[in-house]
Coordinates of C-alpha atoms and ligand atoms in Angstrom, one line a residue:
M130 CA 38.8 -29.2 35.4
Y131 CA 35.5 -31.1 35.4
S132 CA 34.3 -34.3 36.9
K133 CA 32.6 -36.9 34.8
I134 CA 31.0 -40.3 35.4
I135 CA 33.1 -42.8 33.4
G136 CA 31.4 -46.0 34.6
T137 CA 28.2 -47.2 36.3
G138 CA 27.3 -50.4 38.1
S139 CA 24.6 -51.9 40.2
Y140 CA 23.6 -55.0 42.2
L141 CA 20.2 -56.4 43.2
P142 CA 19.9 -59.3 45.6
E143 CA 18.6 -62.5 44.0
K144 CA 15.5 -62.9 46.2
V145 CA 12.4 -61.2 44.8
Y146 CA 9.2 -60.4 46.7
T147 CA 6.2 -59.8 44.4
N148 CA 3.1 -58.0 45.6
H149 CA 1.4 -61.4 45.8
D150 CA 4.1 -62.5 48.2
L151 CA 3.3 -59.6 50.4
E152 CA -0.4 -60.4 50.3
K153 CA 0.5 -63.5 52.4
I154 CA 2.3 -61.3 55.0
V155 CA 0.0 -58.3 55.5
D156 CA -3.5 -57.2 54.7
T157 CA -2.8 -55.7 51.3
S158 CA -3.4 -56.4 47.6
D159 CA -1.4 -56.4 44.4
E160 CA -4.1 -54.0 43.0
W161 CA -3.6 -51.5 45.9
I162 CA 0.2 -51.5 45.7
R163 CA 0.2 -51.1 41.9
A164 CA -2.4 -48.4 41.9
R165 CA -0.9 -46.3 44.8
T166 CA 2.8 -46.8 44.1
G167 CA 3.4 -48.4 40.7
I168 CA 5.5 -51.1 42.4
T169 CA 5.1 -54.7 41.3
Q170 CA 8.1 -56.3 43.0
R171 CA 11.2 -55.6 45.1
H172 CA 14.5 -57.4 45.7
I173 CA 15.3 -58.5 49.3
A174 CA 18.8 -59.2 50.6
D175 CA 19.6 -62.5 52.4
E176 CA 19.9 -62.4 56.2
S177 CA 23.7 -62.7 55.9
Q178 CA 24.1 -59.8 53.5
V179 CA 25.2 -56.3 54.7
A180 CA 25.2 -53.0 52.8
S181 CA 28.9 -53.2 52.0
D182 CA 28.3 -56.6 50.3
L183 CA 25.8 -55.0 47.9
A184 CA 28.1 -52.0 47.5
L185 CA 31.0 -54.2 46.7
H186 CA 29.2 -55.9 43.7
A187 CA 27.9 -52.5 42.4
S188 CA 31.4 -50.9 42.8
K189 CA 33.2 -53.7 41.0
N190 CA 30.6 -53.5 38.2
A191 CA 31.2 -49.7 37.9
M192 CA 35.0 -50.0 38.0
E193 CA 34.9 -52.7 35.3
A194 CA 32.7 -50.4 33.1
A195 CA 35.1 -47.5 33.7
G196 CA 38.2 -49.6 33.1
V197 CA 39.8 -48.7 36.4
G198 CA 41.4 -50.9 39.1
S199 CA 41.6 -50.6 42.8
K200 CA 45.0 -48.8 42.6
D201 CA 43.3 -46.0 40.6
I202 CA 40.6 -45.2 43.3
D203 CA 41.5 -42.4 45.6
L204 CA 38.1 -41.6 47.3
I205 CA 35.2 -43.7 48.4
I206 CA 31.8 -42.3 49.4
V207 CA 28.9 -44.5 50.4
A208 CA 25.4 -43.1 50.8
T209 CA 23.5 -45.3 53.1
T210 CA 20.9 -45.2 55.8
T211 CA 21.4 -48.9 56.6
P212 CA 25.1 -49.2 57.4
D213 CA 26.8 -52.5 58.2
M214 CA 27.3 -51.3 61.8
V215 CA 27.4 -48.2 64.0
F216 CA 31.0 -47.8 63.0
P217 CA 33.3 -48.1 61.1
S218 CA 31.6 -46.5 58.2
T219 CA 30.4 -48.8 55.4
A220 CA 32.8 -46.9 53.1
C221 CA 35.8 -48.1 55.2
I222 CA 34.5 -51.6 55.1
L223 CA 34.0 -51.3 51.3
Q224 CA 37.5 -49.9 50.9
Q225 CA 38.9 -53.1 52.6
K226 CA 36.7 -55.4 50.5
L227 CA 37.8 -53.6 47.3
G228 CA 41.5 -53.8 48.2
V229 CA 41.9 -50.0 47.9
D230 CA 44.8 -48.6 49.9
N231 CA 44.9 -45.4 51.9
C232 CA 42.3 -43.0 50.5
P233 CA 39.6 -41.0 52.2
A234 CA 36.5 -43.1 52.8
F235 CA 33.3 -42.0 54.5
D236 CA 29.5 -42.4 54.6
V237 CA 26.9 -39.8 53.7
Q238 CA 23.6 -40.0 55.6
A239 CA 20.9 -38.1 53.7
V240 CA 18.4 -41.0 53.3
C241 CA 16.8 -41.1 49.9
S242 CA 18.8 -38.0 48.7
G243 CA 22.0 -39.7 49.8
F244 CA 23.3 -40.5 46.4
V245 CA 22.8 -36.9 45.1
Y246 CA 24.5 -35.6 48.3
A247 CA 27.4 -38.1 47.8
L248 CA 27.9 -37.3 44.1
A249 CA 27.9 -33.5 44.8
T250 CA 30.5 -34.1 47.5
A251 CA 32.7 -36.2 45.3
D252 CA 32.4 -33.6 42.5
M253 CA 34.0 -31.1 44.9
F254 CA 36.9 -33.4 45.7
V255 CA 37.5 -34.2 42.0
T256 CA 37.1 -30.7 40.5
S257 CA 39.4 -29.2 43.2
G258 CA 42.1 -31.7 42.2
K259 CA 42.0 -33.5 45.6
C260 CA 41.3 -36.8 43.9
R261 CA 41.3 -38.3 40.4
N262 CA 38.9 -41.3 40.6
A263 CA 36.1 -41.5 43.2
I264 CA 33.7 -44.4 43.8
V265 CA 30.3 -43.1 44.7
V266 CA 27.8 -45.6 45.9
G267 CA 24.2 -45.8 47.1
A268 CA 23.7 -49.0 49.0
E269 CA 20.7 -50.0 51.2
I270 CA 19.1 -52.9 52.9
Y271 CA 15.7 -51.4 54.0
S272 CA 14.3 -54.9 54.6
K273 CA 16.2 -54.7 57.9
I274 CA 14.5 -51.5 59.1
I275 CA 11.0 -52.4 57.9
D276 CA 8.3 -53.5 60.3
W277 CA 7.0 -56.4 58.3
N278 CA 3.6 -56.1 60.1
D279 CA 3.1 -52.5 58.9
R280 CA 1.4 -52.6 55.6
S281 CA 1.7 -48.8 55.1
T282 CA 5.5 -49.1 54.8
C283 CA 6.5 -52.7 54.2
V284 CA 5.1 -52.8 50.6
L285 CA 7.1 -49.7 49.6
F286 CA 10.8 -50.6 50.0
G287 CA 13.5 -52.8 48.5
D288 CA 17.2 -53.6 48.7
G289 CA 20.0 -52.9 46.3
A290 CA 23.1 -50.8 45.4
G291 CA 24.2 -48.6 42.6
A292 CA 27.7 -47.1 42.0
V293 CA 29.5 -44.8 39.7
V294 CA 33.2 -43.9 39.1
L295 CA 33.6 -40.1 39.0
S296 CA 36.8 -39.0 37.4
Q297 CA 38.7 -35.9 36.4
S298 CA 37.9 -34.8 32.9
E299 CA 38.7 -32.0 30.5
Q300 CA 35.2 -32.2 29.1
P301 CA 32.1 -31.1 31.1
G302 CA 30.4 -33.8 33.1
I303 CA 28.7 -32.5 36.3
L304 CA 27.5 -29.0 35.5
S305 CA 26.1 -28.1 38.9
S306 CA 24.7 -29.6 42.1
H307 CA 22.0 -28.3 44.4
L308 CA 21.5 -29.6 47.9
H309 CA 18.9 -28.6 50.5
A310 CA 17.6 -29.7 53.9
N311 CA 14.9 -28.7 56.3
G312 CA 15.1 -30.4 59.7
N313 CA 11.7 -29.1 60.7
Y314 CA 10.3 -32.2 59.0
S315 CA 12.6 -34.7 60.8
N316 CA 9.6 -36.4 62.5
V317 CA 7.6 -36.9 59.3
L318 CA 9.9 -39.7 58.0
S319 CA 12.3 -41.4 60.4
V320 CA 13.6 -44.5 62.1
P321 CA 13.3 -43.0 65.6
G322 CA 15.6 -45.5 67.3
N323 CA 19.1 -45.7 68.5
I324 CA 21.4 -48.0 70.5
G325 CA 22.1 -47.1 74.2
G326 CA 23.1 -49.2 77.2
G327 CA 23.4 -52.3 75.1
K328 CA 19.7 -52.1 73.9
V329 CA 17.7 -50.5 71.1
Q330 CA 16.2 -47.3 72.4
G331 CA 13.1 -46.2 70.6
T332 CA 11.8 -47.8 67.5
P333 CA 14.2 -49.4 64.9
Y334 CA 11.6 -49.4 62.1
I335 CA 10.5 -46.8 59.5
S336 CA 7.8 -44.4 60.6
M337 CA 6.3 -42.2 57.9
E338 CA 3.4 -39.8 57.3
G339 CA 3.0 -40.9 53.7
N340 CA 0.7 -38.0 52.5
T341 CA 3.0 -35.3 53.9
V342 CA 6.0 -36.8 52.3
F343 CA 4.2 -37.2 49.0
K344 CA 3.1 -33.5 48.8
F345 CA 6.5 -32.2 50.0
A346 CA 8.3 -34.4 47.4
V347 CA 6.3 -33.2 44.4
K348 CA 6.8 -29.6 45.5
V349 CA 10.6 -29.6 46.1
L350 CA 11.5 -31.9 43.2
E351 CA 9.9 -29.5 40.8
E352 CA 11.6 -26.5 42.5
V353 CA 15.1 -28.1 42.5
V354 CA 14.9 -29.0 38.8
H355 CA 14.0 -25.4 37.9
E356 CA 16.9 -24.2 40.1
A357 CA 19.3 -26.5 38.3
V358 CA 18.4 -25.6 34.8
A359 CA 18.2 -21.9 35.6
E360 CA 21.7 -21.9 36.9
N361 CA 22.9 -23.3 33.7
D362 CA 20.8 -21.0 31.4
L363 CA 18.8 -24.1 30.2
Q364 CA 15.2 -25.0 30.0
T365 CA 13.5 -28.1 31.4
T366 CA 12.8 -29.1 27.7
D367 CA 16.6 -29.3 27.2
I368 CA 16.8 -32.3 29.6
D369 CA 17.3 -35.6 27.7
W370 CA 16.8 -37.8 30.8
L371 CA 15.3 -37.2 34.1
I372 CA 16.4 -39.7 36.7
P373 CA 14.3 -39.1 39.8
H374 CA 14.4 -40.9 43.1
Q375 CA 12.2 -44.0 42.7
A376 CA 9.7 -43.8 45.6
N377 CA 6.3 -43.8 43.9
I378 CA 5.3 -43.7 40.2
R379 CA 2.6 -41.1 41.1
I380 CA 5.3 -38.7 42.6
I381 CA 7.4 -39.3 39.5
K382 CA 4.5 -38.6 37.0
S383 CA 3.3 -35.5 38.9
T384 CA 6.8 -34.0 39.0
A385 CA 7.4 -34.7 35.3
K386 CA 4.0 -33.2 34.4
K387 CA 4.6 -30.1 36.4
L388 CA 8.0 -29.7 34.6
G389 CA 6.6 -30.4 31.2
I390 CA 8.9 -33.4 30.7
P391 CA 7.2 -36.3 28.8
M392 CA 7.4 -39.7 30.6
D393 CA 9.5 -41.2 27.7
K394 CA 12.3 -38.9 28.9
V395 CA 12.0 -40.2 32.5
V396 CA 13.8 -43.3 33.7
V397 CA 11.5 -45.5 35.8
A398 CA 12.7 -48.4 37.9
V399 CA 10.3 -48.2 40.9
D400 CA 8.1 -50.9 39.4
K401 CA 10.8 -53.5 39.6
H402 CA 12.9 -52.2 42.5
G403 CA 10.5 -50.5 44.9
N404 CA 12.0 -47.7 46.9
T405 CA 15.7 -48.5 47.5
S406 CA 16.4 -45.1 49.1
A407 CA 20.0 -43.9 48.4
A408 CA 20.4 -46.8 45.9
S409 CA 17.4 -45.9 43.7
I410 CA 19.0 -43.2 41.5
P411 CA 22.3 -45.0 40.7
L412 CA 20.3 -48.2 40.1
A413 CA 18.1 -46.4 37.6
L414 CA 21.0 -44.6 36.0
D415 CA 23.0 -47.9 35.5
M416 CA 19.9 -49.5 34.0
A417 CA 19.5 -46.7 31.4
V418 CA 23.2 -46.5 30.6
R419 CA 23.4 -50.3 30.1
D420 CA 20.3 -50.5 27.9
G421 CA 21.6 -47.8 25.7
R422 CA 19.1 -45.1 26.5
I423 CA 21.7 -42.7 27.9
H424 CA 24.5 -41.8 25.6
S425 CA 27.2 -39.3 24.9
D426 CA 26.5 -35.5 25.1
Q427 CA 23.0 -36.0 26.6
L428 CA 21.8 -33.7 29.4
V429 CA 20.9 -35.9 32.4
L430 CA 19.3 -34.6 35.6
L431 CA 19.4 -36.7 38.8
E432 CA 17.1 -35.6 41.7
G433 CA 16.1 -37.0 45.0
V434 CA 14.1 -36.3 48.2
G435 CA 14.1 -38.1 51.5
G436 CA 14.1 -38.1 55.3
G437 CA 15.4 -35.0 57.0
F438 CA 13.9 -33.7 54.9
T439 CA 16.7 -33.6 52.4
W440 CA 16.5 -32.9 48.7
G441 CA 18.7 -32.1 45.8
A442 CA 19.7 -32.4 42.2
V443 CA 22.8 -33.0 40.0
L444 CA 22.7 -31.8 36.4
L445 CA 25.3 -33.4 34.1
R446 CA 26.4 -33.7 30.5
W447 CA 26.9 -37.4 29.8
Ligands
UT7_182 O1 11.6 -42.1 49.6 C1 10.9 -41.0 50.2 C2 10.0 -41.6 51.2 N1 8.7 -42.1 50.9 C3 7.9 -41.6 49.9 O2 8.2 -40.8 49.1 C4 6.5 -42.1 50.1 C5 5.5 -40.9 49.8 N2 4.1 -41.3 50.0 C6 3.5 -42.2 49.3 O3 4.1 -42.8 48.3 C7 2.1 -42.5 49.5 O4 1.6 -41.6 50.5 C8 1.8 -43.9 50.0 C9 2.0 -44.9 48.9 C10 2.7 -44.3 51.2 C11 0.3 -44.1 50.5 O5 -0.5 -43.7 49.4 P1 -1.8 -42.8 49.7 O6 -2.5 -42.6 48.4 O7 -1.2 -41.5 50.3 O8 -2.6 -43.6 50.7 P2 -3.1 -43.3 52.2 O9 -1.9 -43.3 53.1 O10 -3.9 -42.1 52.2 O11 -3.9 -44.5 52.6 C12 -5.2 -44.8 51.9 C13 -5.8 -46.0 52.5 C14 -5.9 -46.0 54.0 O12 -7.1 -46.6 54.3 P3 -8.4 -45.7 54.8 O13 -7.9 -45.0 56.0 O14 -8.7 -44.8 53.6 O15 -9.4 -46.7 55.1 C15 -4.8 -47.0 54.4 O16 -5.0 -47.6 55.6 O17 -5.0 -47.2 52.1 C16 -4.8 -48.0 53.3 N3 -3.5 -48.6 53.1 C17 -3.4 -49.8 52.5 N4 -4.3 -50.6 51.9 C18 -3.8 -51.8 51.4 C19 -2.3 -48.2 53.5 N5 -1.3 -49.1 53.1 C20 -2.0 -50.1 52.5 C21 -1.6 -51.3 51.9 N6 -2.5 -52.1 51.3 N7 -0.3 -51.7 51.8

């Protein structure tokens, strides 16, 4: 038995902040942001929106594309670093909003690799026969954990959600998944805060050594793609679509170059979305499915890296 993605969906909040909007908030420029990151704009959630709201839109969208209803869903996994609350999990809140009864529902916290981790986890449930139709979501509201006075981080991130329905299939879908983590880097990219005694303890905003993250990302993203294709006796040239985590166009281009994959086989959304963390891969995937780039039988590789550090890849036959 295989697992296969049978529908994709996404949601981006209506409000858009362009680079020029950010020029009014911090000492930055459209030129710097474009040149260093490739980002031109990002979507920002309303004050009242929480991650499960974004996840709800994306999930409904994916379920409609898949032709499944709430009664068909028997597993919900939400990858998020910006949950609605400390608990219950955003997945449980989403379950209630979707009207799905009595199925396992839990969050995965692997920061920007979250969707890859969640999809790999759902694959194990589906291929073992434990569930038939899983909703796997990446949903983030990074605007809530950004220090809007810190120009080195506030220009990078955006909000959004992407979702897939992963179902049992007799035809190959997910071929293999590859997950890694190295906690020695936990201080390099973090939100070093928590809640204790009724107060925020530490700092509730993103702290990042950008250069260290950049170098690490290019290295491990290349390694994990080689690992995925080697396990399947394939070559990087066999990949029809590379869908990397969308953090920085320079990371994406460097990785593609090292792998010998031309940029016309790489799905890029960072220009319009910014870095949406766990949502970035399913958002880019949905875009490329809906605009007709990705179609039946193609080899698609999803890969991500993020805080932890965590990194991973999922190779699949569409
Ligand atoms: O999703 C995974 C998590 N994140 C990432 O993958 C991000 C990985 N890192 C990066 O994408 C890049 O390191 C950044 C885009 C964050 C930074 O680019 P960089 O080329 O590494 O720039 P830098 O940090 O070396 O900064 C260069 C200069 C500095 O000025 P000085 O010291 O050279 O005078 C910064 O102060 O750019 C300055 N700077 C800015 N200038 C204008 C930093 N942020 C800004 C800004 N606008 N927003």
